[in-house]
PDB file of C-alpha atoms in Angstrom:
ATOM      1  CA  UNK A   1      51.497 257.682  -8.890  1.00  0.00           C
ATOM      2  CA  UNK A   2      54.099 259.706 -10.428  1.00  0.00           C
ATOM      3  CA  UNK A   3      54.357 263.067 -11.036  1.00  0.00           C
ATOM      4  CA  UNK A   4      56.157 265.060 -13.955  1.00  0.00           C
ATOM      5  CA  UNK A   5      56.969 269.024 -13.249  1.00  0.00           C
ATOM      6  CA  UNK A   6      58.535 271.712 -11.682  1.00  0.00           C
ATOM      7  CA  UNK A   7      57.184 274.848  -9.979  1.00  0.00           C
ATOM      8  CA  UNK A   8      53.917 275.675  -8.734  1.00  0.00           C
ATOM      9  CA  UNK A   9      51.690 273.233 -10.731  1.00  0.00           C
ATOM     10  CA  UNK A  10      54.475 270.357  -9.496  1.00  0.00           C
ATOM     11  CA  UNK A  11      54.187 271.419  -5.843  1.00  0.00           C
ATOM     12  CA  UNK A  12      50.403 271.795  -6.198  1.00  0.00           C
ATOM     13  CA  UNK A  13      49.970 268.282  -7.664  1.00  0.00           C
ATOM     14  CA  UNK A  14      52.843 267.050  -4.912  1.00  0.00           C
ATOM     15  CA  UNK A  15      50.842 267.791  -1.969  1.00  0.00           C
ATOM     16  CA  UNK A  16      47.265 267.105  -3.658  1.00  0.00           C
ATOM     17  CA  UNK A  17      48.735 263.072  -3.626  1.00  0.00           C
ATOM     18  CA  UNK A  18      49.965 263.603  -0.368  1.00  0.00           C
ATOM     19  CA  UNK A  19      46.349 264.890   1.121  1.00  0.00           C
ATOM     20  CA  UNK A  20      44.448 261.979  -1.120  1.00  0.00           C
ATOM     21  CA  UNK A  21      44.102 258.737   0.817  1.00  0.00           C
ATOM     22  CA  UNK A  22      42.908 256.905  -2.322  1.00  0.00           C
ATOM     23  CA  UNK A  23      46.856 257.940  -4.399  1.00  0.00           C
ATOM     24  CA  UNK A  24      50.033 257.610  -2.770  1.00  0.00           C
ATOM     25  CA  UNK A  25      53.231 259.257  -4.753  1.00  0.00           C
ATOM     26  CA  UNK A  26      55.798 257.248  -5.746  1.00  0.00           C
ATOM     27  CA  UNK A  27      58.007 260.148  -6.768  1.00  0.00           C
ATOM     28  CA  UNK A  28      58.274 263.120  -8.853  1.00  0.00           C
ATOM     29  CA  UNK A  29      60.262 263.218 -12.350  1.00  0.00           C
ATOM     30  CA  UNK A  30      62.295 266.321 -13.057  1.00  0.00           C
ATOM     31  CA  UNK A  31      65.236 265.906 -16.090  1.00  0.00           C
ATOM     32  CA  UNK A  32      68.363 264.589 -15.235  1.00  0.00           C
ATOM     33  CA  UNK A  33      66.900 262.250 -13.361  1.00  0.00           C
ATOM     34  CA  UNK A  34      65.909 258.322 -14.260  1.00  0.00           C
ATOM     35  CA  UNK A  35      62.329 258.479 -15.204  1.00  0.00           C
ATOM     36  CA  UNK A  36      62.197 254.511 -16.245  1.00  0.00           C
ATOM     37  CA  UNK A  37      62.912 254.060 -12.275  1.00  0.00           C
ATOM     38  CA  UNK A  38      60.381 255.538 -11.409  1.00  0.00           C
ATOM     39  CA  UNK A  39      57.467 254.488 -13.269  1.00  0.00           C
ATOM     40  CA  UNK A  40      58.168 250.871 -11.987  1.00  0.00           C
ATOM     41  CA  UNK A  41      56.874 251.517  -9.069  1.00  0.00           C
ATOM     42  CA  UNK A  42      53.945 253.714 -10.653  1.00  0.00           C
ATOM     43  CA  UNK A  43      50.592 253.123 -12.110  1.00  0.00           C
ATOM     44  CA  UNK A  44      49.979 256.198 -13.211  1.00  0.00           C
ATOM     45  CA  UNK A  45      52.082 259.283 -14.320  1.00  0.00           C
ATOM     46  CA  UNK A  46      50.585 263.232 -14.120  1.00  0.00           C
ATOM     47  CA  UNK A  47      52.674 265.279 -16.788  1.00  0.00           C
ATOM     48  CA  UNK A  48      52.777 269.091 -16.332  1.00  0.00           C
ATOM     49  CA  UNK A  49      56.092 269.649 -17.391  1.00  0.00           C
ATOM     50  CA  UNK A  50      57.371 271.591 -20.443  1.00  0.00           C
ATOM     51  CA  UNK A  51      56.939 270.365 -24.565  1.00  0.00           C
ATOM     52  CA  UNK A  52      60.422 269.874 -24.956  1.00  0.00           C
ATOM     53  CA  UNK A  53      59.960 267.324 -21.886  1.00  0.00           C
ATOM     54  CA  UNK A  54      57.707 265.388 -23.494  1.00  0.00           C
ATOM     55  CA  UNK A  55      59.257 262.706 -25.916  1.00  0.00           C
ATOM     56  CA  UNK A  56      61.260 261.372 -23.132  1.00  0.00           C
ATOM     57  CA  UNK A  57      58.109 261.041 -20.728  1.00  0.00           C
ATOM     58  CA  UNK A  58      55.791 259.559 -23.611  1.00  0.00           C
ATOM     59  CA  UNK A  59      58.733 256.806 -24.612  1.00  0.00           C
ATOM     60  CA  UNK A  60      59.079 255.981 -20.352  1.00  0.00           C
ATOM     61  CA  UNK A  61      54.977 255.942 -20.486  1.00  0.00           C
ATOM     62  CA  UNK A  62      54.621 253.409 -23.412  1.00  0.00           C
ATOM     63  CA  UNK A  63      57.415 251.141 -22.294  1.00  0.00           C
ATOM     64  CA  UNK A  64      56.359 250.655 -19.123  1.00  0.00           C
ATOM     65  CA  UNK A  65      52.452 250.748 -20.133  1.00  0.00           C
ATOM     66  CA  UNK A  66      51.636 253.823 -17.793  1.00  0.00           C
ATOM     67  CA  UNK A  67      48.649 255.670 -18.372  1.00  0.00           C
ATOM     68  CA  UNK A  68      49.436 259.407 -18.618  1.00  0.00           C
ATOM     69  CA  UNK A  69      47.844 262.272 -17.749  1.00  0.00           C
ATOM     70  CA  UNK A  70      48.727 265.096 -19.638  1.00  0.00           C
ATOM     71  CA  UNK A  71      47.804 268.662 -18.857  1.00  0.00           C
ATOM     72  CA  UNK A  72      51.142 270.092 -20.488  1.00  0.00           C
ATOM     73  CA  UNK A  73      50.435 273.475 -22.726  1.00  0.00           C
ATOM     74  CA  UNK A  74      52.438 274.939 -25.724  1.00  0.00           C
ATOM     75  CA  UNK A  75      52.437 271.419 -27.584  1.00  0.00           C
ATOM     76  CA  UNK A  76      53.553 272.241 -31.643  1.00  0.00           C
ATOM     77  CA  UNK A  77      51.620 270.513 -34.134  1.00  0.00           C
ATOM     78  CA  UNK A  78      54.812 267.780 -34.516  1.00  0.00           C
ATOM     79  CA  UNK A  79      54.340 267.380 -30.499  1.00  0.00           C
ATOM     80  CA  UNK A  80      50.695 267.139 -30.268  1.00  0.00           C
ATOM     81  CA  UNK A  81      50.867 264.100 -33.190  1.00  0.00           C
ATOM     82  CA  UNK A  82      53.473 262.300 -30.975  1.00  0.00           C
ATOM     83  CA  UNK A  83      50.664 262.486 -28.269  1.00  0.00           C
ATOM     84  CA  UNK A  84      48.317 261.120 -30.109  1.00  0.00           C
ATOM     85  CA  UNK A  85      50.362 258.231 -31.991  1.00  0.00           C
ATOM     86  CA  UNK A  86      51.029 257.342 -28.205  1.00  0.00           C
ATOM     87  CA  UNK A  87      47.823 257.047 -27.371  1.00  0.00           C
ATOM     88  CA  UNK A  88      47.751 254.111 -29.711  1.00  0.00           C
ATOM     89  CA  UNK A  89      49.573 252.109 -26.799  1.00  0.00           C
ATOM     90  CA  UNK A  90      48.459 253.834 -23.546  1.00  0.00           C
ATOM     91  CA  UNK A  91      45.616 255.491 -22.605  1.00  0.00           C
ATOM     92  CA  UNK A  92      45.653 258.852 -22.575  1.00  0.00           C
ATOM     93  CA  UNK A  93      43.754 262.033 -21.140  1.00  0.00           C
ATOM     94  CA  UNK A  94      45.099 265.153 -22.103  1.00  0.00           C
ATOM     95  CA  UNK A  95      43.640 268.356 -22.392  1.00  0.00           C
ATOM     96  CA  UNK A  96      44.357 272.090 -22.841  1.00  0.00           C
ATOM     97  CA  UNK A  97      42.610 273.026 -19.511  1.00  0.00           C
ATOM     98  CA  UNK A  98      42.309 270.622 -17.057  1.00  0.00           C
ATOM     99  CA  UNK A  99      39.580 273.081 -15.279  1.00  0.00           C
ATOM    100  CA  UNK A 100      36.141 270.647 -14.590  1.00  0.00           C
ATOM    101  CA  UNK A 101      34.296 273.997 -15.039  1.00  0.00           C
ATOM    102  CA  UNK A 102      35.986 274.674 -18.354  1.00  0.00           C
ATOM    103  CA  UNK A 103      35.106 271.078 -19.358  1.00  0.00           C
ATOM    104  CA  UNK A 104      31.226 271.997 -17.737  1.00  0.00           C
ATOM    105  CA  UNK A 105      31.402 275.128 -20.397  1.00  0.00           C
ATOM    106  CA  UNK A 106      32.670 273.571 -23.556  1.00  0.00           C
ATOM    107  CA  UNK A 107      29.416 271.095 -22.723  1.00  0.00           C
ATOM    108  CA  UNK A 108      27.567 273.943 -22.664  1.00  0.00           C
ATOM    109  CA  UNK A 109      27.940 275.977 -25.473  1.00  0.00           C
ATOM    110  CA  UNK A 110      28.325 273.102 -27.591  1.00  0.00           C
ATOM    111  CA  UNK A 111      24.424 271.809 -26.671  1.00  0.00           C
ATOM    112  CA  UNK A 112      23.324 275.649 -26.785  1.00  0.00           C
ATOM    113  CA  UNK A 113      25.496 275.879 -30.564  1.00  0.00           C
ATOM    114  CA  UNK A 114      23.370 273.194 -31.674  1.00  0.00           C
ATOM    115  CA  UNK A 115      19.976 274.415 -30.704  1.00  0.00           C
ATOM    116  CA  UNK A 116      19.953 278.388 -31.585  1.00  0.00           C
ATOM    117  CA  UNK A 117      19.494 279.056 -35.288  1.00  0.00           C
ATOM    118  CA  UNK A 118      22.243 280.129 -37.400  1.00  0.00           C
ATOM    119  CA  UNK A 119      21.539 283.934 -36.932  1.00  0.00           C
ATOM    120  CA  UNK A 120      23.066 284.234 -34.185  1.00  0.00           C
ATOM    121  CA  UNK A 121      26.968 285.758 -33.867  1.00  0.00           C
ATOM    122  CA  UNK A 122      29.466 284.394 -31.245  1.00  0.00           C
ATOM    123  CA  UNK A 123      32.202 285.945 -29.600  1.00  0.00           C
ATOM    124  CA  UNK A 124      34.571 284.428 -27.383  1.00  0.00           C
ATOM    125  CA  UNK A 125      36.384 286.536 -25.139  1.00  0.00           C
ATOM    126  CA  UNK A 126      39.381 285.975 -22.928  1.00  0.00           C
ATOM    127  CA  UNK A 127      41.234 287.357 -20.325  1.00  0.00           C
ATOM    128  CA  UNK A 128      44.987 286.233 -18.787  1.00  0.00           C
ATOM    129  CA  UNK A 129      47.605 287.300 -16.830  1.00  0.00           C
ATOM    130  CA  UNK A 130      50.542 289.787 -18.372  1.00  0.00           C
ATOM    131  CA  UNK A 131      53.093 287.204 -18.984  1.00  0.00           C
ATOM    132  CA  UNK A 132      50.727 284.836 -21.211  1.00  0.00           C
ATOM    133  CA  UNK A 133      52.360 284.962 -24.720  1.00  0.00           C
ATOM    134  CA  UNK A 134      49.668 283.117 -26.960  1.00  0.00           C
ATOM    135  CA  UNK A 135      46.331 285.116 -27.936  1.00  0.00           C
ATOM    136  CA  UNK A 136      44.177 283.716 -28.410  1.00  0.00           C
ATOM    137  CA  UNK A 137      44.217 281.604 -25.655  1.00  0.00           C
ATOM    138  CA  UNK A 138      44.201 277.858 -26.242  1.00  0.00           C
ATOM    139  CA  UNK A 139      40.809 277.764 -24.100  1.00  0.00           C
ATOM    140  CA  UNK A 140      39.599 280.114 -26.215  1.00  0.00           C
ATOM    141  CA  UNK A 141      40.567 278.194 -29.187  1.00  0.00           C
ATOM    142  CA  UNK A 142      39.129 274.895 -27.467  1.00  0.00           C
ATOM    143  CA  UNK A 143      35.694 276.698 -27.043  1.00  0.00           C
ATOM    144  CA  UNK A 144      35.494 277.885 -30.490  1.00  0.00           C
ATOM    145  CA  UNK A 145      36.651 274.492 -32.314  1.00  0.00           C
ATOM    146  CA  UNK A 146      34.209 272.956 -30.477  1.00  0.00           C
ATOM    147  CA  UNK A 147      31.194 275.105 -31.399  1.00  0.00           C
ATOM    148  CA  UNK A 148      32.539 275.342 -35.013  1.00  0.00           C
ATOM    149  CA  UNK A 149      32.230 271.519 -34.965  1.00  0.00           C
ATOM    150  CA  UNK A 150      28.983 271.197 -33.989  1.00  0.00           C
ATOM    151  CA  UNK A 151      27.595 272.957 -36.331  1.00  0.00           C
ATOM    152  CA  UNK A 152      30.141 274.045 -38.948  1.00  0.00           C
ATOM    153  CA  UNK A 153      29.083 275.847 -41.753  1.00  0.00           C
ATOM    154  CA  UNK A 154      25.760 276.836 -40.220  1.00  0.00           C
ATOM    155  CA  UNK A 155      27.763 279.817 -38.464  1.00  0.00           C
ATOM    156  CA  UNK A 156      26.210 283.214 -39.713  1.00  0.00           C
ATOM    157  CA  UNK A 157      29.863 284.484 -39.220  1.00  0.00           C
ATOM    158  CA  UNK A 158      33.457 283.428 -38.409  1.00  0.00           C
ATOM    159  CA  UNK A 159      33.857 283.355 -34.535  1.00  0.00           C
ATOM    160  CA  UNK A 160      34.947 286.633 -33.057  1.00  0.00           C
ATOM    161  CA  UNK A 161      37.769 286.340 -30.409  1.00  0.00           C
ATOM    162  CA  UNK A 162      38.969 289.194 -28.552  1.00  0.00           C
ATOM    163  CA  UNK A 163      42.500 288.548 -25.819  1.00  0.00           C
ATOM    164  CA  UNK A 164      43.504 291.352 -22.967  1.00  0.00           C
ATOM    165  CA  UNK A 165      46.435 290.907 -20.982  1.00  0.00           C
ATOM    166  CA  UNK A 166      46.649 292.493 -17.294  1.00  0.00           C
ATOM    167  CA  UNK A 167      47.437 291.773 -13.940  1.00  0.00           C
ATOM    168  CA  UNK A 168      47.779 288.625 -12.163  1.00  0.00           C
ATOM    169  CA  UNK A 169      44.488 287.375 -14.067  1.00  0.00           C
ATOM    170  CA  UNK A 170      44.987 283.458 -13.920  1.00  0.00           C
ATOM    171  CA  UNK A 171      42.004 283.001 -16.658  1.00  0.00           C
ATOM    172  CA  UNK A 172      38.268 284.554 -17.668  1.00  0.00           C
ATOM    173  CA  UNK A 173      36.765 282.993 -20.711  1.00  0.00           C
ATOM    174  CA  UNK A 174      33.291 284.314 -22.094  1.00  0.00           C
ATOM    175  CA  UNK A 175      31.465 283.317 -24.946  1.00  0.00           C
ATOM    176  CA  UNK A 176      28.871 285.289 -25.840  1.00  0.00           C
ATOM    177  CA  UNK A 177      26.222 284.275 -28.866  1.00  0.00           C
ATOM    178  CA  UNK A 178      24.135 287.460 -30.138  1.00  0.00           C
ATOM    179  CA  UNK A 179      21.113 287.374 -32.256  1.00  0.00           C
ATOM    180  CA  UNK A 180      19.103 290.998 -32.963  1.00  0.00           C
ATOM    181  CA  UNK A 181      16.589 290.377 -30.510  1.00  0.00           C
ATOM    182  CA  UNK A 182      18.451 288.394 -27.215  1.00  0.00           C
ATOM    183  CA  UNK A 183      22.172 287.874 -26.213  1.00  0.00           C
ATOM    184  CA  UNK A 184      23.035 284.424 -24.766  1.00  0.00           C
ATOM    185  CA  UNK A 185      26.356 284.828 -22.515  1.00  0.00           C
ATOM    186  CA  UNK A 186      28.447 281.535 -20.872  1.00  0.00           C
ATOM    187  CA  UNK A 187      31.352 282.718 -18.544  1.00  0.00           C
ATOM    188  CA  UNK A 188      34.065 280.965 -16.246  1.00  0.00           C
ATOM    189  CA  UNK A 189      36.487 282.616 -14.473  1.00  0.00           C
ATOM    190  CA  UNK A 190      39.605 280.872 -12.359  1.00  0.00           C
ATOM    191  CA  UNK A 191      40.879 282.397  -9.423  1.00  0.00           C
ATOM    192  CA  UNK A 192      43.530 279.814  -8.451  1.00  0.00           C
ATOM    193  CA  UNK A 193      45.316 277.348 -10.234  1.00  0.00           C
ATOM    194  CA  UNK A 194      44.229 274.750  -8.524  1.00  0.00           C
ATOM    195  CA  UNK A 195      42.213 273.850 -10.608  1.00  0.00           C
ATOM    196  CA  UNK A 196      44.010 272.535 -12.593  1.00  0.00           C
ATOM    197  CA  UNK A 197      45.467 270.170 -10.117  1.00  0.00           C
ATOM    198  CA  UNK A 198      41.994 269.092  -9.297  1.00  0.00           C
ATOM    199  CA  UNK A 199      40.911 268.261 -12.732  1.00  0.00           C
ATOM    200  CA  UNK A 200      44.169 266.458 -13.072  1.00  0.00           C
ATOM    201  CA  UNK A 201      44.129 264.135  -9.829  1.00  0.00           C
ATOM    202  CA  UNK A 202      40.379 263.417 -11.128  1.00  0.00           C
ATOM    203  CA  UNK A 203      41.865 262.372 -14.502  1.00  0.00           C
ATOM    204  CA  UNK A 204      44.149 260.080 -13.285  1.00  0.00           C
ATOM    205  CA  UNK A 205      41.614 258.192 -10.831  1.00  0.00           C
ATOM    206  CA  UNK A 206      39.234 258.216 -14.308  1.00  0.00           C
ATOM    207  CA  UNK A 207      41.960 256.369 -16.606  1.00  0.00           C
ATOM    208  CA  UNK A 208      42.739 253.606 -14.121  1.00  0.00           C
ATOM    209  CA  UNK A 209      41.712 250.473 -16.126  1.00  0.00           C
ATOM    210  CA  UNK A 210      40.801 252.110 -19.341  1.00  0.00           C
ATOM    211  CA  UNK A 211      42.005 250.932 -22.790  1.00  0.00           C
ATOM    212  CA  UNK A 212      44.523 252.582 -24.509  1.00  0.00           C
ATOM    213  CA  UNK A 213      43.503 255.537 -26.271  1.00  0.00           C
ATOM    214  CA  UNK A 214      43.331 259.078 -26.450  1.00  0.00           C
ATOM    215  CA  UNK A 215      40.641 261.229 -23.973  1.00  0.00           C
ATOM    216  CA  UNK A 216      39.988 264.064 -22.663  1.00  0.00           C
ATOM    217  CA  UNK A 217      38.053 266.521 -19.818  1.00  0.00           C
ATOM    218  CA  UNK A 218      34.597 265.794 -21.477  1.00  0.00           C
ATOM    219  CA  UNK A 219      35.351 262.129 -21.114  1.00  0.00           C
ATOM    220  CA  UNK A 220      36.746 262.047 -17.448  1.00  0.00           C
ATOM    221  CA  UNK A 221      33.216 263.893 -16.762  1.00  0.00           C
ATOM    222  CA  UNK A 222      30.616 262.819 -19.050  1.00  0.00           C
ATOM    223  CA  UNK A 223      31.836 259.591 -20.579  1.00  0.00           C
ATOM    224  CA  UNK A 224      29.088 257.670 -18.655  1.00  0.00           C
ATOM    225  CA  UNK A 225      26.436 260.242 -19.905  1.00  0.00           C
ATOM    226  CA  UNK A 226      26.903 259.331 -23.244  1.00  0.00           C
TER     227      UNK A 226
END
């Protein structure tokens, strides 16, 4: 396995491999360095490095027919398409929060979107950290994209979001969906960010043999359910 990143998520994933006795790490990517090397000697590659990162890692992925786990955030809409067009000759798993509890939620509301009636009104609420930039969060966004598309126009009202930004807060997401006679509230809150790491090192044991394509957290965890 290879490993893509920098920093705290790049150390985290670093010694996850190291304590896993089913991965071993062939070596960790940072630029400036000859990423076609190294995923010669890998079978799979974790990516949580930065966008601008990403075109060279994607072109290394597909020529060498690594499978690529992606858990990169701040993709533009010209990034996210190369993703997906790359998906056409790898497999894929990439996702906005790697969190299995964030994939467990976005389950969740999702079933409970499509069984309350359409009087209900839903807020999603989130809370981060003072250095996070984007509001609403992409989580946030993730949760209400996927309620919206389960039942679409059947929403009394547009989704409410509401972002704070304090402290150290690594991530709270609520959703809350309010009728006038009973509140229904779902609610996940991280307190480390590894997490992350552990959604990702379950990822990458998930897409070893798959077909190329593009996935995601509800498919590492519920694929077989469907």
């Amino acid at each position: 396995m290879a490993i893509a990143g920098a920093g705290r998520m790049g150390k985290a994933l670093e010694q996850a491999v190291l304590l896993d006795e089913e991965l071993d790490l062939a070596g960790i990517w940072r630029r400036g360095n000859d990423i076609n090397k190294l995923l010669i000697r890998s079978d799979i590659l974790i990516d949580f490095s930065l966008p601008e990162a990403n075109e060279v890692i994607l072109d290394a992925a597909i020529k060498s027919n690594t499978p690529l786990v992606c858990g990169v955030s701040g993709f533009d809409d010209q990034q996210l398409d190369r993703l997906v067009k790359a998906s056409n000759n790898i497999p894929i798993v990439f996702d906005r929060n790697m969190s299995l509890g964030i994939a467990v939620l976005e389950r969740s509301v999702r079933e409970a979107a499509a069984s309350i009636g359409p009087d209900f009104e839903i807020e999603i609420s989130e809370i981060h950290h003072v250095n996070k930039k984007d509001a609403p969060s992409g989580t946030a966004l993730k949760l209400g994209e996927a309620i919206s598309t389960t039942i679409g126009n059947k929403l009394a009202k547009e989704i409410k979001y509401s972002s704070k930004r304090y402290g150290e807060v690594i991530g709270d997401h609520k959703v809350k969906m309010q009728s006038s006679t009973e509140t229904l509230i779902f609610s996940h809150s991280t307190t480390t960010r590894q997490v992350f790491v552990d959604g990702a090192i379950q990822a990458s044991k998930w897409i070893i043999g798959k077909s190329a394509g593009f996935y995601c957290m509800q498919d590492v965890l519920f694929s077989e359910l469907k």
